[in-house]
Tab-separated table of C-alpha atoms in Angstrom:
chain	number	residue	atom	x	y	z
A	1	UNK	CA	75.881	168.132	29.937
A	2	UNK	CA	79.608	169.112	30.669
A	3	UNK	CA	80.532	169.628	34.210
A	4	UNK	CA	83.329	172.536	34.786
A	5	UNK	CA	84.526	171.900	38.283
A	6	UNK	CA	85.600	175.294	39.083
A	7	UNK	CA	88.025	174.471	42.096
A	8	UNK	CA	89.254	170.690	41.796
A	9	UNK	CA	90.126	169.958	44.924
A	10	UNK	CA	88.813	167.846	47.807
A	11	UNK	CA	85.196	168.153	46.762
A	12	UNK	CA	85.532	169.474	43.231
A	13	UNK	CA	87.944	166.448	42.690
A	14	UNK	CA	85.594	164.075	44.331
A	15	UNK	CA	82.678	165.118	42.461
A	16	UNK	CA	84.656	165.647	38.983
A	17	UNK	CA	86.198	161.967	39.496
A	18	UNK	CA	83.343	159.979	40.593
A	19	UNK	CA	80.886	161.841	37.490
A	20	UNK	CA	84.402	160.994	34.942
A	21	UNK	CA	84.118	157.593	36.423
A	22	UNK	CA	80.173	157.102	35.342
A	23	UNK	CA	80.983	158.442	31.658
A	24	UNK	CA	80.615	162.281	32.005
A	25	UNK	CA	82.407	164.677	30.347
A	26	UNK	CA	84.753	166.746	32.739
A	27	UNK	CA	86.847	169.873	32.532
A	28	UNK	CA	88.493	170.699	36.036
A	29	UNK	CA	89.945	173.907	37.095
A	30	UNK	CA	93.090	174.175	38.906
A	31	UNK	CA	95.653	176.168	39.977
A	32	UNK	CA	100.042	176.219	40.567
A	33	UNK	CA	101.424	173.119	41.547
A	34	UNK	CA	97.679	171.497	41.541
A	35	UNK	CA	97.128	172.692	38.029
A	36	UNK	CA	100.660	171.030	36.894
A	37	UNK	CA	99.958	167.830	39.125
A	38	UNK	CA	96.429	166.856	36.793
A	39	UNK	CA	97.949	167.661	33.477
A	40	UNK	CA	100.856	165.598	33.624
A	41	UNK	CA	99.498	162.724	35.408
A	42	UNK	CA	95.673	163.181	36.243
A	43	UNK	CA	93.267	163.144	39.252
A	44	UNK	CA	94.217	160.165	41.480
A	45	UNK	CA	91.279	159.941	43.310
A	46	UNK	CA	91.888	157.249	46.043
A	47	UNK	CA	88.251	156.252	47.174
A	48	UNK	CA	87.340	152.994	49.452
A	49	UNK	CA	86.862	150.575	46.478
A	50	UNK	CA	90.443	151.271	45.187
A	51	UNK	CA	92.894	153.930	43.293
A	52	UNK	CA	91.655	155.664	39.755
A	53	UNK	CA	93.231	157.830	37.574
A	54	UNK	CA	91.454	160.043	35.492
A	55	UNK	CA	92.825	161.765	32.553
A	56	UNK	CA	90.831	165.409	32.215
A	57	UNK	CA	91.068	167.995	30.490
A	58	UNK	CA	92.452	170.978	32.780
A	59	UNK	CA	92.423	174.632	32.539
A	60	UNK	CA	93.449	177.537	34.918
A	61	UNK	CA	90.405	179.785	33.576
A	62	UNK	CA	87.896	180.195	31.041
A	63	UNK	CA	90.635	181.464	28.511
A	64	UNK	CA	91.509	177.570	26.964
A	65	UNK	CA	87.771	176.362	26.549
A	66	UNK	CA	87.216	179.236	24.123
A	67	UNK	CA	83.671	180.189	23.817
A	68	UNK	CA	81.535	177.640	26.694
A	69	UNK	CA	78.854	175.321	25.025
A	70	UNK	CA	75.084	176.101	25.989
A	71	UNK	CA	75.105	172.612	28.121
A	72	UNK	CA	77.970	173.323	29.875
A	73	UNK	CA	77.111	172.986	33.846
A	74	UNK	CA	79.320	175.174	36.035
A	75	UNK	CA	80.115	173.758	39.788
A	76	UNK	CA	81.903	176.278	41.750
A	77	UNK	CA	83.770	174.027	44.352
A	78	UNK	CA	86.558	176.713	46.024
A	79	UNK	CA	86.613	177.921	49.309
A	80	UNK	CA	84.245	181.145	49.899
A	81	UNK	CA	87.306	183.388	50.195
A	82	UNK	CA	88.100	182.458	46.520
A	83	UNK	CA	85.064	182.902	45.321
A	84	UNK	CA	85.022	186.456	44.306
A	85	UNK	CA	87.779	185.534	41.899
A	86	UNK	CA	86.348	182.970	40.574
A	87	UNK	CA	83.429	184.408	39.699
A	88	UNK	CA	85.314	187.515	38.161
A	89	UNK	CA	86.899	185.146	35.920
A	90	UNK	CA	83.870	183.138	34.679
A	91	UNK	CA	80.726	185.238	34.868
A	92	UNK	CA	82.395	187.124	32.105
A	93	UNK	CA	83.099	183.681	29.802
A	94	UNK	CA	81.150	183.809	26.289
A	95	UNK	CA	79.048	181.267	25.379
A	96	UNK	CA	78.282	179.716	22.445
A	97	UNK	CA	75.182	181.486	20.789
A	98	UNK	CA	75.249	184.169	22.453
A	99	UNK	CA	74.931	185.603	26.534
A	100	UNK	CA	77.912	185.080	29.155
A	101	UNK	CA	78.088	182.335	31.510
A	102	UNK	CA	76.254	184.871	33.858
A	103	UNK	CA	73.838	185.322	32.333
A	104	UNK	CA	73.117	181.958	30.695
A	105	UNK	CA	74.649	179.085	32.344
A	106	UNK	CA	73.227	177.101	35.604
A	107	UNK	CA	76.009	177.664	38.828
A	108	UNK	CA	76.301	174.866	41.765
A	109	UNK	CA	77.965	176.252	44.892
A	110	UNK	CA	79.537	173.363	46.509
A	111	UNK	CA	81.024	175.157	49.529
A	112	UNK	CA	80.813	175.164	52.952
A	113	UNK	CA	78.405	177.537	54.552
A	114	UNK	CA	75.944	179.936	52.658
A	115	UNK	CA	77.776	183.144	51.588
A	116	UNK	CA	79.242	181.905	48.356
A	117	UNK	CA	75.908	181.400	47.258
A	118	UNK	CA	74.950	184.999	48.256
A	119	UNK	CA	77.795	186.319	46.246
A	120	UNK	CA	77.379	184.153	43.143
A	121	UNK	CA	73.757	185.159	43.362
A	122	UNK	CA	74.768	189.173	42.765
A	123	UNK	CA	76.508	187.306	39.631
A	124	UNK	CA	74.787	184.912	38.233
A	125	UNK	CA	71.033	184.719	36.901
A	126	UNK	CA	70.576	180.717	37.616
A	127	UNK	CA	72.538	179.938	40.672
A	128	UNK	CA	71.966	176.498	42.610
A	129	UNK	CA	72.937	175.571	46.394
A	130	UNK	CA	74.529	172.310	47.411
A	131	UNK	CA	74.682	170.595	50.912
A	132	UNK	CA	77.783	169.074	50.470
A	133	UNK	CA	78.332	166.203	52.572
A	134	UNK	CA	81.480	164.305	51.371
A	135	UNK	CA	84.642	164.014	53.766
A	136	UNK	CA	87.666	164.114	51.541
A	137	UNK	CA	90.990	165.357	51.555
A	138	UNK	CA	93.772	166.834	49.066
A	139	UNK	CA	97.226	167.723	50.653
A	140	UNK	CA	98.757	166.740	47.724
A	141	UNK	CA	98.770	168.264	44.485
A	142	UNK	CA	96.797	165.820	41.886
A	143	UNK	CA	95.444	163.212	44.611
A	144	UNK	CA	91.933	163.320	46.280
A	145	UNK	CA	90.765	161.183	48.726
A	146	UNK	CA	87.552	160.334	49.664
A	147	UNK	CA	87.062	158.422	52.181
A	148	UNK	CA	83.552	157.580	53.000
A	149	UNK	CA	81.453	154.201	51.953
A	150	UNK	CA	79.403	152.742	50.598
A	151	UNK	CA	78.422	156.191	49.395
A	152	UNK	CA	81.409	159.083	48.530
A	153	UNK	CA	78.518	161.386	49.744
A	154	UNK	CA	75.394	163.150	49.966
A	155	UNK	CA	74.900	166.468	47.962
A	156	UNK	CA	71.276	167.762	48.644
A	157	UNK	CA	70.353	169.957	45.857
A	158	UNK	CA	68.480	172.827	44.919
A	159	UNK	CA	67.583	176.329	43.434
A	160	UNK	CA	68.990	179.285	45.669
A	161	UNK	CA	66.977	180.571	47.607
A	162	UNK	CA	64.534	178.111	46.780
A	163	UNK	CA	62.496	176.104	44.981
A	164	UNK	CA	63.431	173.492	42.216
A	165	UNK	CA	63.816	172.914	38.449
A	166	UNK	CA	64.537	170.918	35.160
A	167	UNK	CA	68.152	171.691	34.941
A	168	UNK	CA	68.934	170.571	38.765
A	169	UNK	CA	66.460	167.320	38.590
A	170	UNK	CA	68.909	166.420	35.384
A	171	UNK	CA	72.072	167.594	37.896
A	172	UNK	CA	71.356	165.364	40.607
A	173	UNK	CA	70.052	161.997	38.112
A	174	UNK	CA	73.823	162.378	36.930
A	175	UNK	CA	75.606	162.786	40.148
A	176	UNK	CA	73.220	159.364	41.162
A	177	UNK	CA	73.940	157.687	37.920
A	178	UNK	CA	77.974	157.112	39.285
A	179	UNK	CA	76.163	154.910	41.883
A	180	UNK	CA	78.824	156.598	44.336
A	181	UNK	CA	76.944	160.045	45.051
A	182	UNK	CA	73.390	160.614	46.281
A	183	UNK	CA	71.909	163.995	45.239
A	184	UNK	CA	67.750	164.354	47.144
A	185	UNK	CA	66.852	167.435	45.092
A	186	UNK	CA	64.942	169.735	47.782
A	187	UNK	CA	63.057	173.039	47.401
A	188	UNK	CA	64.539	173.762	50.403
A	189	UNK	CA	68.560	173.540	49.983
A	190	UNK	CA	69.155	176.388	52.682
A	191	UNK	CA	67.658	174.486	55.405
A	192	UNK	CA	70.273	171.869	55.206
A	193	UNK	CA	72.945	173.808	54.739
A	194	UNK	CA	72.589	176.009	57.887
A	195	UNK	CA	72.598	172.648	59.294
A	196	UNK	CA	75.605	171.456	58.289
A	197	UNK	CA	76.894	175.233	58.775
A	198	UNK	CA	76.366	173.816	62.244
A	199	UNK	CA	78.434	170.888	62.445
A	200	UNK	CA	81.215	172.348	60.244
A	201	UNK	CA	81.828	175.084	63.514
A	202	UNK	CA	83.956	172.291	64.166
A	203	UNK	CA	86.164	173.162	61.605
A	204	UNK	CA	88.142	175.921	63.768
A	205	UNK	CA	88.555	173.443	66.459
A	206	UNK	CA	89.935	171.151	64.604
A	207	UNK	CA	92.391	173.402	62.849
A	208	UNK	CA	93.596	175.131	65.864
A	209	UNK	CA	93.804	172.018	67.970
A	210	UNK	CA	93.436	168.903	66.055
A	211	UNK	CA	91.156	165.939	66.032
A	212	UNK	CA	87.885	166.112	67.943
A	213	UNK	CA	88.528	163.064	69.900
A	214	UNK	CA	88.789	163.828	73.428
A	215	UNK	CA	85.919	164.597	76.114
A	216	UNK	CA	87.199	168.188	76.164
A	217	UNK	CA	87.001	168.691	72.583
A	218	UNK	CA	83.773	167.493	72.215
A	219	UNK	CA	82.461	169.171	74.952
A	220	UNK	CA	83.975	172.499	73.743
A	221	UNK	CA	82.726	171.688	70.308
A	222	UNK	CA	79.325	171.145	72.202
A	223	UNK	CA	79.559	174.638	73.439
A	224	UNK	CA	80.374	176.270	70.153
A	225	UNK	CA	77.622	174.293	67.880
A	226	UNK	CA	74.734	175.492	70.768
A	227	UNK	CA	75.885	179.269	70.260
A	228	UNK	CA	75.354	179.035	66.755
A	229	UNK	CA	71.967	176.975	67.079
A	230	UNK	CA	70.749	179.644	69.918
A	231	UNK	CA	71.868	182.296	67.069
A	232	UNK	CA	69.805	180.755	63.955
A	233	UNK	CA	67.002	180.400	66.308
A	234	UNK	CA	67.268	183.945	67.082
A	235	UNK	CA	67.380	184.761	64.033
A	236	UNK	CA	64.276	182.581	62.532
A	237	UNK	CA	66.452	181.094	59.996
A	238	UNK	CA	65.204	177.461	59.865
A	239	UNK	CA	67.953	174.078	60.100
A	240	UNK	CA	67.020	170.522	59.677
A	241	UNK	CA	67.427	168.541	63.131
A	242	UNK	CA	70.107	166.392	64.196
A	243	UNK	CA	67.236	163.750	63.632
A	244	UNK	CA	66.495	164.213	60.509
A	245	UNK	CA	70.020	164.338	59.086
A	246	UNK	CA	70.497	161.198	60.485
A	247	UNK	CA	67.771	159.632	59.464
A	248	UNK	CA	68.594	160.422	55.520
A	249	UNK	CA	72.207	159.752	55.543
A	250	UNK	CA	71.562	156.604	58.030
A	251	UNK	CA	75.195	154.598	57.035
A	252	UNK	CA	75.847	155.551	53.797
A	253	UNK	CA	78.464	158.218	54.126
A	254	UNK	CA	80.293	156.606	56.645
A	255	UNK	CA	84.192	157.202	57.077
A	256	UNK	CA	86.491	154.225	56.178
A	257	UNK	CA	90.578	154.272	56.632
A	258	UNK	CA	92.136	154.611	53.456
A	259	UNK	CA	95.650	152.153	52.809
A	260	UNK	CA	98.284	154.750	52.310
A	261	UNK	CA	95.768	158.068	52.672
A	262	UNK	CA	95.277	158.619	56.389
A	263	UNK	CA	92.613	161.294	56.854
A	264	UNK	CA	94.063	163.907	59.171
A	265	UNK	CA	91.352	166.754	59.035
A	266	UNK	CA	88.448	168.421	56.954
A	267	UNK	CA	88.364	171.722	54.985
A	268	UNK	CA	90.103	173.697	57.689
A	269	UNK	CA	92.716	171.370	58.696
A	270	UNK	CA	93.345	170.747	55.054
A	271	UNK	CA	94.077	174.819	54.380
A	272	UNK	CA	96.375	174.642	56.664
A	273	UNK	CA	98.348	171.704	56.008
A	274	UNK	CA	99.120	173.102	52.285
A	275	UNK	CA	100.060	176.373	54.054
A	276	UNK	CA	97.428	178.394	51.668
A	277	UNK	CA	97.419	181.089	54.012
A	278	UNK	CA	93.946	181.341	54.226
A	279	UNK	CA	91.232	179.506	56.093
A	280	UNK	CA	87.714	179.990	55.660
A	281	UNK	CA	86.270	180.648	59.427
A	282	UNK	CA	84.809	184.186	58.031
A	283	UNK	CA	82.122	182.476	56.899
A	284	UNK	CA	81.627	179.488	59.397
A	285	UNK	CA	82.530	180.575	62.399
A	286	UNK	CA	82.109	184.232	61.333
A	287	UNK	CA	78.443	183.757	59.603
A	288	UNK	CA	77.257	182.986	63.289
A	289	UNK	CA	79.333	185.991	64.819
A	290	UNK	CA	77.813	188.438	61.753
A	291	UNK	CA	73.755	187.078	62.652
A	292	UNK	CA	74.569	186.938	66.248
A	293	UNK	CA	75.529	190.961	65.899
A	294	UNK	CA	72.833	191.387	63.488
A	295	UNK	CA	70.494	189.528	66.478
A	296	UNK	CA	72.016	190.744	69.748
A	297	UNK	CA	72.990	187.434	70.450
A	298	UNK	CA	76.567	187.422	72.093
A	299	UNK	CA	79.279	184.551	69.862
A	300	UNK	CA	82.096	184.667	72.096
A	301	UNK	CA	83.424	181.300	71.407
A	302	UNK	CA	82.848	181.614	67.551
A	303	UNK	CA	84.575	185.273	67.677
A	304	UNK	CA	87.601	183.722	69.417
A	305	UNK	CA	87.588	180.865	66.858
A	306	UNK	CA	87.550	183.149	63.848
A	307	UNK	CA	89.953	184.802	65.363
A	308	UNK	CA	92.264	182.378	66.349
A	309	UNK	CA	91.757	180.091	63.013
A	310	UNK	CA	92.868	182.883	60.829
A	311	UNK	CA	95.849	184.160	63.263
A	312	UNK	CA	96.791	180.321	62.517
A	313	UNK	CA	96.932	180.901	58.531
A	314	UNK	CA	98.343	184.174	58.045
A	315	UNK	CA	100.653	183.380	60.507
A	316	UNK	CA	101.550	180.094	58.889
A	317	UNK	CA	100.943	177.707	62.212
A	318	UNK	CA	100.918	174.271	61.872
A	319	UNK	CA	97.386	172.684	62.317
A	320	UNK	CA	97.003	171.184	65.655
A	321	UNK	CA	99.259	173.397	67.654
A	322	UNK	CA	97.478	174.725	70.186
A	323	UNK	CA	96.575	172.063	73.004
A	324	UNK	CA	92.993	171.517	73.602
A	325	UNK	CA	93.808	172.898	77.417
A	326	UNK	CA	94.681	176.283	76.248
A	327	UNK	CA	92.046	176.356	73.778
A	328	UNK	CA	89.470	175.792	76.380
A	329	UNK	CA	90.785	178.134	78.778
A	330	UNK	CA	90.513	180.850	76.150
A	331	UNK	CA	87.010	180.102	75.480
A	332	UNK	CA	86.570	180.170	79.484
A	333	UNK	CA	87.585	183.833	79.088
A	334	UNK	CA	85.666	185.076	76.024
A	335	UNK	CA	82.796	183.785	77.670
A	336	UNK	CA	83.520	185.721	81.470
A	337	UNK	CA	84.473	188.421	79.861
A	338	UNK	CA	81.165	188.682	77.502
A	339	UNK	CA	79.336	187.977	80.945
A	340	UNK	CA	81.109	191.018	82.562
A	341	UNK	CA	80.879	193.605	80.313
């Protein structure tokens, strides 16, 4: 199979350089200054066991691949906010023998959160969910980092909503075969991604106020994950437990400093670092506010998150900027003020 990596940044790149590295053939999709940075010199992916450069073929679209082949495996890797364009711009795509890539060809959503996978689904005949758990980082156009050992990371895998197949069993024994990537294929994919949905309400913090280090962060962040849990229990939608994530990824996707490649933030951070002027708290922090209206469950400290983590990229702020303090005392207020009305 060919892998498209629709999105070649921190994940896409991670994923599309460790499956280059184990003898797979690769086409990445980039754009701008990202899109210039690969063709020229390559995806420097800078990983624990040292630096690689891999020399792929890269497109900005569908357009330069011509017609798709039948075996061509399509992993949509941008944030949720991009993914109605990407879709628009592939669903459409040919393929050899007949059918569109719609219609024909298997889609992974390696995102953050479950809407992309709601979207793609409206799309797409044969669309696939991915847990993706694999800190990495790009900042700068044409390098990826990933920074985790002795595993890059843990994709749990399968068929959205549910179930499992052929084509996703053959998915994962690839992503495994590069001895860097575990992929448990699960009839239950959903499960563990409203888990990690969970953790990644973190994301907002982060990006508004930096690391989550200190006792106040954590306990804020503390706050904000039990909203959302209180909200998917209200809502019946079933997570795997803080238990049970732990005991499958035990060690193996632990964080390790990088020489040269300091890891400043995830996803969130990362958005606004490059100054991309969007941020994807509609559909972390915002997935729990939309159930918790659908539930009657009040989100007052994810609503001010959202809020405040998109203020931050249309505005331009730098990531970080708000201290922790204010932050807290904000979330003090949404709370008394849900309380009070």
């Amino acid at each position: 199979m060919r892998y498209i990596i629709i999105g070649a940044g921190a994940v896409g790149g991670a994923i599309g350089g460790r499956l280059a590295g184990s003898g797979h053939e690769v086409v990445l999709v980039a754009r701008g200054a990202h899109h210039a940075a690969l063709r020229d010199g390559g995806l420097r992916l800078k990983v624990p066991d040292g630096e690689f450069t891999y020399r792929l073929p890269v497109v900005d679209g569908p357009g330069p691949l011509g017609e798709l082949r039948a075996d061509d495996v399509l992993v949509l890797a941008v944030k949720t906010q991009d993914t109605e364009g990407a879709l628009d711009a592939w669903g459409p795509a040919l393929v050899a023998g007949g059918g569109t890539a719609a219609e024909r060809l298997p889609l992974l959503c390696a995102q953050n959160g479950v809407e992309g996978q709601r979207i793609a689904l409206r799309r797409f005949r044969r669309v696939y969910g991915v847990c993706v758990w694999l800190p990495s980082t790009f900042v700068e156009p044409g390098v990826v980092s990933a920074e985790a050992a002795p595993l890059t990371g843990m994709l749990h895998l399968g068929g959205y909503p549910h179930g499992t197949d052929e084509t996703i069993r053959l998915v994962a024994a690839d992503l495994e075969k590069s001895r860097f990537l575990e992929a448990p294929v699960v009839p239950d994919v959903t499960r563990w991604q409203y888990a990690k949905l969970l953790a990644n309400l973190a994301n907002a913090v982060e990006a508004v106020t930096g690391p989550v280090d200190s006792e106040e962060a954590i306990v804020l962040f503390g706050r904000v994950r039990a909203e959302g849990a209180a909200v998917l229990d209200a809502a019946g939608i079933p997570y795997a437990s803080d238990e049970e994530q732990r005991a499958m990824r035990g060690r193996k996707v632990d964080l390790v400093p990088l020489d040269g490649a300091p890891r400043g933030g995830g996803s969130s951070w990362q958005s606004l670092t490059r100054g991309t002027g969007t941020i994807e708290a509609d559909y972390l922090n915002g997935e729990i506010v939309l159930l918790g209206r659908l539930h009657g469950v009040p989100t007052p400290l994810n609503a001010l998150l959202q809020r405040l983590a998109n203020t931050f990229a249309r505005e331009g702020r730098a990531a970080g900027a708000m201290p922790v303090g204010e932050l807290v005392r904000l979330a003090d207020e949404a709370v008394a003020f849900v309380q009070e009305s």
